[in-house]
């Protein structure tokens, strides 16, 4: 999963050249401070849906997207301060839970084998590695990853260990070089660069660019360090959403809480299956008082998926989007219940 050194340098140069597309006018002006209602409308909610959100219902919707993408938004009001939500989010291993999350961990500032030691591949992935080759591989890997992991005698223990080493090296390289180190998948006859897929998503994320320009720049132009005031980390997870469990790496960037507003970007930088790239954004907008906190939580996600193309793409797209919407509602409802309970418990200590 390592990119050849000369390719990293080339990618870095391309990132620098493209950065003007993303930064022009983004960070030179003060960001707008959106009202909750205006932001809900901007991300696609109808007047009726906004009324439901204001009644503290959990409301999810899928938005317009091209044939290779799924775009969704989900919102509700939580009776907690935004700072409390952010505190819990940073503890990602206890924050991101649910039946679909099989394993999860957080990398340190310098990724190490210990950070990802629990990760085990699924047997189906090991079976795929036995016949994996450039241009035809059941796992999404770059050329070097295929060279490291593909073996006709692949076994669960050795392949899991090799995958862990592969992901540690990739996470370390990304933290050092930024977007220039994002890999190019070589698992099919048509290579796909994560950076290119991410650029397509960012082009549809005008609310992020308008309201949180520093966060937008940190995602679009990450070069190994974050702007002052922002913090972040990478976490890994193994989650099962469909027939195959997905091992993924996600770069989290958190904006500071200012004027009762904060945002968290979650940038998918690797996935063994399904996804070419993804970008999630959680927006927190406080509406209450210190004595009676209320925070509107709006989560939007746009993912580019390889499973939506092909002959049966038109059949699969409505099903995938329907399941994404139902899953988003279910997850947000459980998250609200858990976070509000934790806040009430914290008040009694």
XYZ file of C-alpha atoms in Angstrom, residues 1 125 138-142 163 166-167 170 183 185 187 194 237 239 241 245-250 267-278 304-306:
39
model
C 0.000 0.000 0.000
C -10.457 -11.378 2.056
C -10.943 -8.776 -4.728
C -9.521 -6.188 -2.315
C -8.894 -2.560 -3.136
C -5.118 -2.171 -3.096
C -2.460 -0.145 -4.850
C -2.331 -5.908 6.146
C 0.550 -2.069 5.112
C -2.011 0.206 6.785
C 0.142 4.174 4.621
C -3.168 5.897 -3.068
C -6.279 1.658 -6.461
C -7.447 -3.676 -8.235
C -8.538 8.608 -4.260
C -12.292 0.269 11.540
C -17.454 -2.627 9.571
C -22.627 -2.988 5.823
C -16.785 -6.471 5.877
C -14.894 -3.283 5.012
C -11.558 -2.345 6.562
C -11.113 1.402 6.264
C -8.987 4.350 7.366
C -10.588 7.717 8.117
C -12.417 11.912 5.149
C -12.214 8.345 3.923
C -8.643 7.658 2.795
C -8.842 3.888 2.289
C -11.396 1.071 2.060
C -10.935 -2.583 1.158
C -14.313 -2.743 -0.616
C -17.050 -0.668 -2.230
C -15.863 2.916 -1.739
C -13.629 5.007 -4.006
C -13.730 7.978 -1.609
C -16.036 9.551 0.959
C -18.399 7.500 -4.430
C -19.011 3.775 -4.741
C -17.833 1.232 -7.280
